[in-house]
Amino acid sequence: MNNGARGRLLLVGFGPGDHDQITPRALAAIRQSDVVIGYSTYIKLIADLLEGKQVIRKGMTEELDRASEAVEIAREGKTVALVSSGDIGIYGMAGPTFECLREMGWKPGDNPDVEVIPGITALSACASLIGAPLTHDFAAISLSDLLTPWDIIERRVEAAAAADFVIALYNPQSKRRNWQLKRTQEIVLKYRPATTPVGIVKSAYRKLQNVVVSDLARLHEHEIGMLTTVIIGNTSTQSFEGLVVTPRGYANKYDLETHETLEGQTPGLSLRPSPAADGGSDE
Ligand code: SAH
């Protein structure tokens, strides 16, 4: 039924969990909406914001259902928030929703209006709890092979490891997916020392938050599940006092103890690209 009113579909990422980490726009979007749809664990995390709203909880495997139901209700003229933790565009519902809209022949300007509202994704939330592991190039890889064939995931792990990206692993392990993380560790160990720092962050900014800093050789010894994000350092990443820090490359330019510029660099001028690896700084 469509009585002619335009509806709105708000695709909302509400951050890692704690309400202090929701953006003001995401908070306003949830407050503005008549209907809130999401995976039941996500709904629980924002339960206190949902009073007086119609709430539709879905199971983990009902992704396409969630998207098409959200679109249908919005088309009737309602404001619907489809919610996810972190950023809804990162391993979230934004993709399936646009696929669903496209199949229906929807285009921007049609009913409903669609807005994607970004959120703090797990990798930045988790990184913040262990210092500064993402200060240089990084790759995010989901180890879930439910929707992606394992050989593709393995190829990406191999490429990221070989190219010395810091690697953030989403969906690292579950009770059923219990060998993929070990395989990933083996691949990365071909390119990086056993002592490479790793951060293992569970439930960042949630009640059961747990932060561990370990090393690549011992990665498999820790309890890692579906609420964990793993961050594996690159070959320059250092750890100290429970922190993981990836240098921006300044160690190539300055003597970190004396703060003197190294050969080939002029004090006060912007850094020149070093011939070997790092390309200097734009800041
Ligand atoms: N859209 C989400 C990611 C969904 S995929 C985002 O942008 O963050 C689900 C995976 O995200 C989990 O398996 C875990 O690896 C990671 N994750 C989500 N929330 C987390 C949190 N609070 N702490 C640690 N990892 C988290």
PDB file of C-alpha atoms and ligand atoms in Angstrom:
ATOM      1  CA  MET A   1       0.000   0.000   0.000  1.00  0.00           C
ATOM      2  CA  ASN A   2       1.323   3.460  -0.829  1.00  0.00           C
ATOM      3  CA  ASN A   3      -0.748   6.488   0.107  1.00  0.00           C
ATOM      4  CA  GLY A   4       1.570   8.768  -1.839  1.00  0.00           C
ATOM      5  CA  ALA A   5       3.792   9.777   1.087  1.00  0.00           C
ATOM      6  CA  ARG A   6       7.508   9.527   0.485  1.00  0.00           C
ATOM      7  CA  GLY A   7       9.346   7.188   2.765  1.00  0.00           C
ATOM      8  CA  ARG A   8      12.928   7.241   3.982  1.00  0.00           C
ATOM      9  CA  LEU A   9      15.304   4.387   4.359  1.00  0.00           C
ATOM     10  CA  LEU A  10      18.196   5.195   6.686  1.00  0.00           C
ATOM     11  CA  LEU A  11      21.088   2.740   6.630  1.00  0.00           C
ATOM     12  CA  VAL A  12      22.689   3.353   9.998  1.00  0.00           C
ATOM     13  CA  GLY A  13      26.001   2.170  11.434  1.00  0.00           C
ATOM     14  CA  PHE A  14      25.928   2.880  15.159  1.00  0.00           C
ATOM     15  CA  GLY A  15      29.589   2.183  15.981  1.00  0.00           C
ATOM     16  CA  PRO A  16      31.118  -0.579  18.073  1.00  0.00           C
ATOM     17  CA  GLY A  17      28.548  -0.621  20.883  1.00  0.00           C
ATOM     18  CA  ASP A  18      28.985   2.079  23.489  1.00  0.00           C
ATOM     19  CA  HIS A  19      26.640   5.039  22.971  1.00  0.00           C
ATOM     20  CA  ASP A  20      29.559   7.464  23.300  1.00  0.00           C
ATOM     21  CA  GLN A  21      30.815   6.048  20.016  1.00  0.00           C
ATOM     22  CA  ILE A  22      27.626   6.702  18.000  1.00  0.00           C
ATOM     23  CA  THR A  23      27.875   9.691  15.666  1.00  0.00           C
ATOM     24  CA  PRO A  24      25.311  12.457  16.289  1.00  0.00           C
ATOM     25  CA  ARG A  25      23.837  11.827  12.814  1.00  0.00           C
ATOM     26  CA  ALA A  26      23.377   8.108  13.478  1.00  0.00           C
ATOM     27  CA  LEU A  27      21.758   8.851  16.832  1.00  0.00           C
ATOM     28  CA  ALA A  28      19.389  11.385  15.240  1.00  0.00           C
ATOM     29  CA  ALA A  29      18.536   8.914  12.476  1.00  0.00           C
ATOM     30  CA  ILE A  30      17.547   6.244  14.981  1.00  0.00           C
ATOM     31  CA  ARG A  31      15.500   8.807  16.945  1.00  0.00           C
ATOM     32  CA  GLN A  32      13.725  10.021  13.768  1.00  0.00           C
ATOM     33  CA  SER A  33      12.675   6.601  12.578  1.00  0.00           C
ATOM     34  CA  ASP A  34       9.269   4.950  12.969  1.00  0.00           C
ATOM     35  CA  VAL A  35      10.602   1.455  12.396  1.00  0.00           C
ATOM     36  CA  VAL A  36      13.974  -0.054  13.301  1.00  0.00           C
ATOM     37  CA  ILE A  37      15.128  -3.289  11.675  1.00  0.00           C
ATOM     38  CA  GLY A  38      18.247  -5.246  12.521  1.00  0.00           C
ATOM     39  CA  TYR A  39      19.931  -8.433  13.550  1.00  0.00           C
ATOM     40  CA  SER A  40      18.783  -9.193  17.107  1.00  0.00           C
ATOM     41  CA  THR A  41      22.218  -8.707  18.725  1.00  0.00           C
ATOM     42  CA  TYR A  42      22.415  -5.224  17.197  1.00  0.00           C
ATOM     43  CA  ILE A  43      18.913  -4.355  18.368  1.00  0.00           C
ATOM     44  CA  LYS A  44      19.948  -5.322  21.920  1.00  0.00           C
ATOM     45  CA  LEU A  45      22.891  -2.920  21.832  1.00  0.00           C
ATOM     46  CA  ILE A  46      20.607   0.061  21.162  1.00  0.00           C
ATOM     47  CA  ALA A  47      17.492  -1.185  22.995  1.00  0.00           C
ATOM     48  CA  ASP A  48      17.303   1.932  25.183  1.00  0.00           C
ATOM     49  CA  LEU A  49      16.954   4.147  22.089  1.00  0.00           C
ATOM     50  CA  LEU A  50      13.994   2.250  20.696  1.00  0.00           C
ATOM     51  CA  GLU A  51      11.135   3.074  23.024  1.00  0.00           C
ATOM     52  CA  GLY A  52       7.870   3.691  21.170  1.00  0.00           C
ATOM     53  CA  LYS A  53       9.205   2.398  17.861  1.00  0.00           C
ATOM     54  CA  GLN A  54       8.213  -0.619  15.867  1.00  0.00           C
ATOM     55  CA  VAL A  55      11.178  -2.975  16.136  1.00  0.00           C
ATOM     56  CA  ILE A  56      11.788  -5.865  13.752  1.00  0.00           C
ATOM     57  CA  ARG A  57      14.466  -8.336  14.844  1.00  0.00           C
ATOM     58  CA  LYS A  58      15.949 -10.696  12.326  1.00  0.00           C
ATOM     59  CA  GLY A  59      18.267 -13.678  12.536  1.00  0.00           C
ATOM     60  CA  MET A  60      21.809 -13.736  11.229  1.00  0.00           C
ATOM     61  CA  THR A  61      20.970 -15.545   7.981  1.00  0.00           C
ATOM     62  CA  GLU A  62      17.971 -13.417   7.017  1.00  0.00           C
ATOM     63  CA  GLU A  63      19.993 -10.659   5.336  1.00  0.00           C
ATOM     64  CA  LEU A  64      18.032 -10.361   2.133  1.00  0.00           C
ATOM     65  CA  ASP A  65      14.770 -10.523   4.062  1.00  0.00           C
ATOM     66  CA  ARG A  66      15.940  -7.710   6.264  1.00  0.00           C
ATOM     67  CA  ALA A  67      16.798  -5.563   3.247  1.00  0.00           C
ATOM     68  CA  SER A  68      13.603  -6.160   1.299  1.00  0.00           C
ATOM     69  CA  GLU A  69      11.370  -5.747   4.323  1.00  0.00           C
ATOM     70  CA  ALA A  70      13.065  -2.433   5.142  1.00  0.00           C
ATOM     71  CA  VAL A  71      12.575  -1.230   1.563  1.00  0.00           C
ATOM     72  CA  GLU A  72       8.900  -2.276   1.488  1.00  0.00           C
ATOM     73  CA  ILE A  73       8.022  -0.509   4.731  1.00  0.00           C
ATOM     74  CA  ALA A  74       9.870   2.653   3.694  1.00  0.00           C
ATOM     75  CA  ARG A  75       8.005   2.701   0.381  1.00  0.00           C
ATOM     76  CA  GLU A  76       4.759   2.929   2.308  1.00  0.00           C
ATOM     77  CA  GLY A  77       5.854   6.336   3.573  1.00  0.00           C
ATOM     78  CA  LYS A  78       7.560   5.453   6.839  1.00  0.00           C
ATOM     79  CA  THR A  79      11.019   6.368   8.088  1.00  0.00           C
ATOM     80  CA  VAL A  80      12.866   3.099   8.516  1.00  0.00           C
ATOM     81  CA  ALA A  81      16.296   2.631  10.076  1.00  0.00           C
ATOM     82  CA  LEU A  82      18.122  -0.499   9.068  1.00  0.00           C
ATOM     83  CA  VAL A  83      20.820  -0.725  11.725  1.00  0.00           C
ATOM     84  CA  SER A  84      24.134  -2.469  12.086  1.00  0.00           C
ATOM     85  CA  SER A  85      27.075  -2.159  14.416  1.00  0.00           C
ATOM     86  CA  GLY A  86      30.180  -0.374  13.216  1.00  0.00           C
ATOM     87  CA  ASP A  87      29.761   1.049   9.736  1.00  0.00           C
ATOM     88  CA  ILE A  88      26.822  -0.415   7.836  1.00  0.00           C
ATOM     89  CA  GLY A  89      28.755  -0.175   4.572  1.00  0.00           C
ATOM     90  CA  ILE A  90      31.582  -2.368   5.919  1.00  0.00           C
ATOM     91  CA  TYR A  91      30.640  -6.058   5.876  1.00  0.00           C
ATOM     92  CA  GLY A  92      27.118  -4.788   6.528  1.00  0.00           C
ATOM     93  CA  MET A  93      23.638  -4.410   5.110  1.00  0.00           C
ATOM     94  CA  ALA A  94      24.226  -1.420   2.817  1.00  0.00           C
ATOM     95  CA  GLY A  95      25.350  -3.633  -0.078  1.00  0.00           C
ATOM     96  CA  PRO A  96      22.469  -6.135  -0.003  1.00  0.00           C
ATOM     97  CA  THR A  97      20.007  -3.231   0.371  1.00  0.00           C
ATOM     98  CA  PHE A  98      21.237  -1.463  -2.763  1.00  0.00           C
ATOM     99  CA  GLU A  99      21.231  -4.783  -4.633  1.00  0.00           C
ATOM    100  CA  CYS A 100      17.627  -5.255  -3.606  1.00  0.00           C
ATOM    101  CA  LEU A 101      16.708  -1.681  -4.643  1.00  0.00           C
ATOM    102  CA  ARG A 102      18.414  -2.145  -7.987  1.00  0.00           C
ATOM    103  CA  GLU A 103      16.480  -5.324  -8.664  1.00  0.00           C
ATOM    104  CA  MET A 104      13.263  -3.439  -8.026  1.00  0.00           C
ATOM    105  CA  GLY A 105      14.239  -0.841 -10.638  1.00  0.00           C
ATOM    106  CA  TRP A 106      14.740   1.879  -7.980  1.00  0.00           C
ATOM    107  CA  LYS A 107      17.028   4.820  -8.732  1.00  0.00           C
ATOM    108  CA  PRO A 108      18.073   7.879  -6.672  1.00  0.00           C
ATOM    109  CA  GLY A 109      15.138  10.322  -6.515  1.00  0.00           C
ATOM    110  CA  ASP A 110      12.564   7.516  -6.405  1.00  0.00           C
ATOM    111  CA  ASN A 111      10.589   6.550  -3.317  1.00  0.00           C
ATOM    112  CA  PRO A 112      12.049   5.854  -0.772  1.00  0.00           C
ATOM    113  CA  ASP A 113      14.857   8.336  -0.155  1.00  0.00           C
ATOM    114  CA  VAL A 114      17.902   6.372   0.873  1.00  0.00           C
ATOM    115  CA  GLU A 115      20.696   7.685   3.091  1.00  0.00           C
ATOM    116  CA  VAL A 116      23.769   5.793   4.235  1.00  0.00           C
ATOM    117  CA  ILE A 117      24.982   6.984   7.638  1.00  0.00           C
ATOM    118  CA  PRO A 118      28.574   6.010   8.405  1.00  0.00           C
ATOM    119  CA  GLY A 119      29.750   4.699  11.752  1.00  0.00           C
ATOM    120  CA  ILE A 120      32.977   3.877  13.541  1.00  0.00           C
ATOM    121  CA  THR A 121      33.939   0.492  12.172  1.00  0.00           C
ATOM    122  CA  ALA A 122      35.424  -2.309  14.290  1.00  0.00           C
ATOM    123  CA  LEU A 123      38.900  -1.835  12.901  1.00  0.00           C
ATOM    124  CA  SER A 124      39.194   1.770  14.042  1.00  0.00           C
ATOM    125  CA  ALA A 125      37.468   1.030  17.344  1.00  0.00           C
ATOM    126  CA  CYS A 126      39.749  -1.946  18.040  1.00  0.00           C
ATOM    127  CA  ALA A 127      42.872  -0.128  16.836  1.00  0.00           C
ATOM    128  CA  SER A 128      42.193   2.732  19.260  1.00  0.00           C
ATOM    129  CA  LEU A 129      42.367   0.326  22.215  1.00  0.00           C
ATOM    130  CA  ILE A 130      45.878  -0.870  21.378  1.00  0.00           C
ATOM    131  CA  GLY A 131      47.537   2.404  20.450  1.00  0.00           C
ATOM    132  CA  ALA A 132      48.186   3.129  16.786  1.00  0.00           C
ATOM    133  CA  PRO A 133      48.530  -0.039  14.705  1.00  0.00           C
ATOM    134  CA  LEU A 134      46.946   1.419  11.522  1.00  0.00           C
ATOM    135  CA  THR A 135      49.180   4.434  11.009  1.00  0.00           C
ATOM    136  CA  HIS A 136      50.382   3.007   7.710  1.00  0.00           C
ATOM    137  CA  ASP A 137      48.711   1.107   4.846  1.00  0.00           C
ATOM    138  CA  PHE A 138      46.404  -1.659   5.954  1.00  0.00           C
ATOM    139  CA  ALA A 139      44.043  -4.228   4.488  1.00  0.00           C
ATOM    140  CA  ALA A 140      40.793  -5.417   6.035  1.00  0.00           C
ATOM    141  CA  ILE A 141      39.944  -9.038   5.307  1.00  0.00           C
ATOM    142  CA  SER A 142      36.955 -11.023   6.505  1.00  0.00           C
ATOM    143  CA  LEU A 143      37.789 -14.673   7.149  1.00  0.00           C
ATOM    144  CA  SER A 144      34.165 -15.708   6.818  1.00  0.00           C
ATOM    145  CA  ASP A 145      33.840 -18.139   3.941  1.00  0.00           C
ATOM    146  CA  LEU A 146      30.064 -18.381   4.215  1.00  0.00           C
ATOM    147  CA  LEU A 147      29.569 -15.918   1.340  1.00  0.00           C
ATOM    148  CA  THR A 148      33.087 -15.867  -0.158  1.00  0.00           C
ATOM    149  CA  PRO A 149      34.917 -19.005  -1.332  1.00  0.00           C
ATOM    150  CA  TRP A 150      37.958 -19.773   0.830  1.00  0.00           C
ATOM    151  CA  ASP A 151      40.408 -19.760  -2.099  1.00  0.00           C
ATOM    152  CA  ILE A 152      39.603 -16.085  -2.760  1.00  0.00           C
ATOM    153  CA  ILE A 153      40.107 -15.195   0.914  1.00  0.00           C
ATOM    154  CA  GLU A 154      43.380 -17.090   0.979  1.00  0.00           C
ATOM    155  CA  ARG A 155      44.578 -15.265  -2.139  1.00  0.00           C
ATOM    156  CA  ARG A 156      43.844 -11.917  -0.482  1.00  0.00           C
ATOM    157  CA  VAL A 157      45.608 -12.899   2.748  1.00  0.00           C
ATOM    158  CA  GLU A 158      48.643 -13.993   0.747  1.00  0.00           C
ATOM    159  CA  ALA A 159      48.674 -10.727  -1.285  1.00  0.00           C
ATOM    160  CA  ALA A 160      48.256  -8.489   1.774  1.00  0.00           C
ATOM    161  CA  ALA A 161      50.928 -10.423   3.669  1.00  0.00           C
ATOM    162  CA  ALA A 162      53.372 -10.292   0.754  1.00  0.00           C
ATOM    163  CA  ALA A 163      52.810  -6.550   0.252  1.00  0.00           C
ATOM    164  CA  ASP A 164      53.459  -5.881   3.956  1.00  0.00           C
ATOM    165  CA  PHE A 165      50.049  -4.376   4.734  1.00  0.00           C
ATOM    166  CA  VAL A 166      48.975  -4.260   8.352  1.00  0.00           C
ATOM    167  CA  ILE A 167      46.079  -6.754   8.290  1.00  0.00           C
ATOM    168  CA  ALA A 168      42.801  -6.385  10.185  1.00  0.00           C
ATOM    169  CA  LEU A 169      40.805  -9.609  10.289  1.00  0.00           C
ATOM    170  CA  TYR A 170      37.036  -9.340  10.645  1.00  0.00           C
ATOM    171  CA  ASN A 171      35.018 -12.505  11.418  1.00  0.00           C
ATOM    172  CA  PRO A 172      38.259 -14.265  12.359  1.00  0.00           C
ATOM    173  CA  GLN A 173      36.847 -17.478  13.782  1.00  0.00           C
ATOM    174  CA  SER A 174      33.673 -19.170  15.008  1.00  0.00           C
ATOM    175  CA  LYS A 175      32.872 -22.563  16.494  1.00  0.00           C
ATOM    176  CA  ARG A 176      32.258 -23.957  13.020  1.00  0.00           C
ATOM    177  CA  ARG A 177      34.906 -21.977  11.136  1.00  0.00           C
ATOM    178  CA  ASN A 178      37.791 -23.200  13.231  1.00  0.00           C
ATOM    179  CA  TRP A 179      40.769 -23.787  10.868  1.00  0.00           C
ATOM    180  CA  GLN A 180      40.791 -20.625   8.726  1.00  0.00           C
ATOM    181  CA  LEU A 181      42.566 -18.439  11.286  1.00  0.00           C
ATOM    182  CA  LYS A 182      45.340 -21.013  11.753  1.00  0.00           C
ATOM    183  CA  ARG A 183      45.797 -21.184   7.973  1.00  0.00           C
ATOM    184  CA  THR A 184      45.939 -17.363   7.829  1.00  0.00           C
ATOM    185  CA  GLN A 185      48.605 -17.357  10.538  1.00  0.00           C
ATOM    186  CA  GLU A 186      50.693 -19.870   8.527  1.00  0.00           C
ATOM    187  CA  ILE A 187      50.469 -17.726   5.396  1.00  0.00           C
ATOM    188  CA  VAL A 188      51.437 -14.494   7.152  1.00  0.00           C
ATOM    189  CA  LEU A 189      54.335 -16.258   8.916  1.00  0.00           C
ATOM    190  CA  LYS A 190      55.866 -16.913   5.479  1.00  0.00           C
ATOM    191  CA  TYR A 191      56.407 -13.145   5.149  1.00  0.00           C
ATOM    192  CA  ARG A 192      56.726 -11.818   8.705  1.00  0.00           C
ATOM    193  CA  PRO A 193      58.713 -12.755  11.781  1.00  0.00           C
ATOM    194  CA  ALA A 194      57.127 -14.833  14.540  1.00  0.00           C
ATOM    195  CA  THR A 195      57.559 -11.813  16.831  1.00  0.00           C
ATOM    196  CA  THR A 196      55.281  -9.557  14.716  1.00  0.00           C
ATOM    197  CA  PRO A 197      52.895  -7.854  17.152  1.00  0.00           C
ATOM    198  CA  VAL A 198      49.209  -8.784  16.985  1.00  0.00           C
ATOM    199  CA  GLY A 199      46.274  -7.174  18.763  1.00  0.00           C
ATOM    200  CA  ILE A 200      43.289  -9.333  19.645  1.00  0.00           C
ATOM    201  CA  VAL A 201      40.339  -7.174  20.639  1.00  0.00           C
ATOM    202  CA  LYS A 202      37.047  -8.664  21.733  1.00  0.00           C
ATOM    203  CA  SER A 203      33.843  -6.672  22.186  1.00  0.00           C
ATOM    204  CA  ALA A 204      35.472  -3.262  21.826  1.00  0.00           C
ATOM    205  CA  TYR A 205      33.454  -0.564  23.624  1.00  0.00           C
ATOM    206  CA  ARG A 206      31.029  -3.180  24.955  1.00  0.00           C
ATOM    207  CA  LYS A 207      30.564  -4.638  28.436  1.00  0.00           C
ATOM    208  CA  LEU A 208      32.796  -7.671  27.897  1.00  0.00           C
ATOM    209  CA  GLN A 209      35.629  -5.777  26.214  1.00  0.00           C
ATOM    210  CA  ASN A 210      38.889  -7.727  26.300  1.00  0.00           C
ATOM    211  CA  VAL A 211      42.175  -6.543  24.825  1.00  0.00           C
ATOM    212  CA  VAL A 212      45.233  -8.741  24.330  1.00  0.00           C
ATOM    213  CA  VAL A 213      48.535  -7.876  22.701  1.00  0.00           C
ATOM    214  CA  SER A 214      50.520 -10.911  21.611  1.00  0.00           C
ATOM    215  CA  ASP A 215      52.637 -11.985  18.662  1.00  0.00           C
ATOM    216  CA  LEU A 216      52.052 -13.780  15.396  1.00  0.00           C
ATOM    217  CA  ALA A 217      53.532 -17.096  16.562  1.00  0.00           C
ATOM    218  CA  ARG A 218      51.133 -17.256  19.517  1.00  0.00           C
ATOM    219  CA  LEU A 219      48.019 -15.970  17.753  1.00  0.00           C
ATOM    220  CA  HIS A 220      46.305 -19.366  17.843  1.00  0.00           C
ATOM    221  CA  GLU A 221      46.797 -19.735  21.607  1.00  0.00           C
ATOM    222  CA  HIS A 222      44.251 -17.028  22.406  1.00  0.00           C
ATOM    223  CA  GLU A 223      40.499 -17.270  22.629  1.00  0.00           C
ATOM    224  CA  ILE A 224      39.176 -15.752  19.420  1.00  0.00           C
ATOM    225  CA  GLY A 225      35.545 -15.718  18.351  1.00  0.00           C
ATOM    226  CA  MET A 226      32.982 -13.811  16.328  1.00  0.00           C
ATOM    227  CA  LEU A 227      33.156 -10.748  18.550  1.00  0.00           C
ATOM    228  CA  THR A 228      36.890 -10.404  18.026  1.00  0.00           C
ATOM    229  CA  THR A 229      38.897  -8.372  15.549  1.00  0.00           C
ATOM    230  CA  VAL A 230      42.529  -9.346  15.030  1.00  0.00           C
ATOM    231  CA  ILE A 231      45.108  -6.783  13.913  1.00  0.00           C
ATOM    232  CA  ILE A 232      48.412  -8.137  12.610  1.00  0.00           C
ATOM    233  CA  GLY A 233      51.281  -5.651  12.376  1.00  0.00           C
ATOM    234  CA  ASN A 234      53.498  -5.171   9.331  1.00  0.00           C
ATOM    235  CA  THR A 235      57.256  -5.759   9.428  1.00  0.00           C
ATOM    236  CA  SER A 236      57.880  -2.304  11.012  1.00  0.00           C
ATOM    237  CA  THR A 237      55.168  -2.550  13.683  1.00  0.00           C
ATOM    238  CA  GLN A 238      56.457  -2.429  17.264  1.00  0.00           C
ATOM    239  CA  SER A 239      54.852  -3.274  20.550  1.00  0.00           C
ATOM    240  CA  PHE A 240      55.563  -1.904  24.015  1.00  0.00           C
ATOM    241  CA  GLU A 241      53.617  -1.838  27.280  1.00  0.00           C
ATOM    242  CA  GLY A 242      50.553  -3.502  25.771  1.00  0.00           C
ATOM    243  CA  LEU A 243      50.461  -1.104  22.818  1.00  0.00           C
ATOM    244  CA  VAL A 244      50.941  -1.781  19.121  1.00  0.00           C
ATOM    245  CA  VAL A 245      52.407   1.020  17.039  1.00  0.00           C
ATOM    246  CA  THR A 246      53.074   1.091  13.312  1.00  0.00           C
ATOM    247  CA  PRO A 247      55.530   3.853  12.401  1.00  0.00           C
ATOM    248  CA  ARG A 248      54.667   6.244   9.599  1.00  0.00           C
ATOM    249  CA  GLY A 249      58.142   5.737   8.242  1.00  0.00           C
ATOM    250  CA  TYR A 250      59.900   8.557  10.076  1.00  0.00           C
ATOM    251  CA  ALA A 251      62.519   6.181  11.387  1.00  0.00           C
ATOM    252  CA  ASN A 252      63.953   6.324   7.860  1.00  0.00           C
ATOM    253  CA  LYS A 253      64.245  10.123   7.982  1.00  0.00           C
ATOM    254  CA  TYR A 254      65.246  10.991  11.518  1.00  0.00           C
ATOM    255  CA  ASP A 255      67.361   9.457  14.169  1.00  0.00           C
ATOM    256  CA  LEU A 256      64.618   8.833  16.694  1.00  0.00           C
ATOM    257  CA  GLU A 257      66.947   9.283  19.662  1.00  0.00           C
ATOM    258  CA  THR A 258      68.792  12.453  18.650  1.00  0.00           C
ATOM    259  CA  HIS A 259      65.981  13.845  16.397  1.00  0.00           C
ATOM    260  CA  GLU A 260      68.658  14.676  13.838  1.00  0.00           C
ATOM    261  CA  THR A 261      67.849  14.323  10.178  1.00  0.00           C
ATOM    262  CA  LEU A 262      69.509  11.400   8.490  1.00  0.00           C
ATOM    263  CA  GLU A 263      71.710  11.645   5.418  1.00  0.00           C
ATOM    264  CA  GLY A 264      69.837  12.826   2.301  1.00  0.00           C
ATOM    265  CA  GLN A 265      67.226  14.844   4.291  1.00  0.00           C
ATOM    266  CA  THR A 266      67.366  18.588   4.893  1.00  0.00           C
ATOM    267  CA  PRO A 267      66.095  19.888   8.254  1.00  0.00           C
ATOM    268  CA  GLY A 268      63.021  22.132   7.877  1.00  0.00           C
ATOM    269  CA  LEU A 269      62.212  20.975   4.361  1.00  0.00           C
ATOM    270  CA  SER A 270      59.539  18.452   3.570  1.00  0.00           C
ATOM    271  CA  LEU A 271      60.778  14.916   3.609  1.00  0.00           C
ATOM    272  CA  ARG A 272      62.245  13.515   0.445  1.00  0.00           C
ATOM    273  CA  PRO A 273      61.092  10.078  -0.635  1.00  0.00           C
ATOM    274  CA  SER A 274      63.605   7.522   0.492  1.00  0.00           C
ATOM    275  CA  PRO A 275      64.979   5.527  -2.432  1.00  0.00           C
ATOM    276  CA  ALA A 276      64.095   2.195  -0.877  1.00  0.00           C
ATOM    277  CA  ALA A 277      60.623   2.019   0.515  1.00  0.00           C
ATOM    278  CA  ASP A 278      58.507   4.724   2.112  1.00  0.00           C
ATOM    279  CA  GLY A 279      57.333   7.677   0.039  1.00  0.00           C
ATOM    280  CA  GLY A 280      57.674  10.372   2.710  1.00  0.00           C
ATOM    281  CA  SER A 281      54.898  12.416   4.214  1.00  0.00           C
ATOM    282  CA  ASP A 282      52.282  14.743   2.760  1.00  0.00           C
ATOM    283  CA  GLU A 283      51.581  16.356   6.124  1.00  0.00           C
TER     284      GLU A 283
HETATM  285  N1  SAH B   1      29.718  -3.554  10.126  1.00  0.00           N
HETATM  286  C1  SAH B   1      30.629  -3.978  11.171  1.00  0.00           C
HETATM  287  C2  SAH B   1      31.311  -5.301  10.844  1.00  0.00           C
HETATM  288  C3  SAH B   1      30.375  -6.497  10.783  1.00  0.00           C
HETATM  289  S1  SAH B   1      31.227  -7.998  10.510  1.00  0.00           S
HETATM  290  C4  SAH B   1      31.666  -2.880  11.415  1.00  0.00           C
HETATM  291  O1  SAH B   1      31.819  -1.980  10.595  1.00  0.00           O
HETATM  292  O2  SAH B   1      32.337  -2.941  12.454  1.00  0.00           O
HETATM  293  C5  SAH B   1      31.321  -8.629  12.169  1.00  0.00           C
HETATM  294  C6  SAH B   1      32.746  -8.643  12.663  1.00  0.00           C
HETATM  295  O3  SAH B   1      33.142  -7.330  13.026  1.00  0.00           O
HETATM  296  C7  SAH B   1      32.980  -9.461  13.924  1.00  0.00           C
HETATM  297  O4  SAH B   1      33.182 -10.828  13.634  1.00  0.00           O
HETATM  298  C8  SAH B   1      34.242  -8.814  14.488  1.00  0.00           C
HETATM  299  O5  SAH B   1      35.385  -9.282  13.769  1.00  0.00           O
HETATM  300  C9  SAH B   1      34.034  -7.354  14.108  1.00  0.00           C
HETATM  301  N2  SAH B   1      33.440  -6.555  15.221  1.00  0.00           N
HETATM  302  C10 SAH B   1      32.255  -5.927  15.189  1.00  0.00           C
HETATM  303  N3  SAH B   1      32.047  -5.254  16.350  1.00  0.00           N
HETATM  304  C11 SAH B   1      33.154  -5.468  17.124  1.00  0.00           C
HETATM  305  C12 SAH B   1      33.545  -5.034  18.425  1.00  0.00           C
HETATM  306  N4  SAH B   1      32.763  -4.237  19.166  1.00  0.00           N
HETATM  307  N5  SAH B   1      34.738  -5.465  18.902  1.00  0.00           N
HETATM  308  C13 SAH B   1      35.546  -6.249  18.169  1.00  0.00           C
HETATM  309  N6  SAH B   1      35.228  -6.679  16.930  1.00  0.00           N
HETATM  310  C14 SAH B   1      34.044  -6.304  16.410  1.00  0.00           C
END
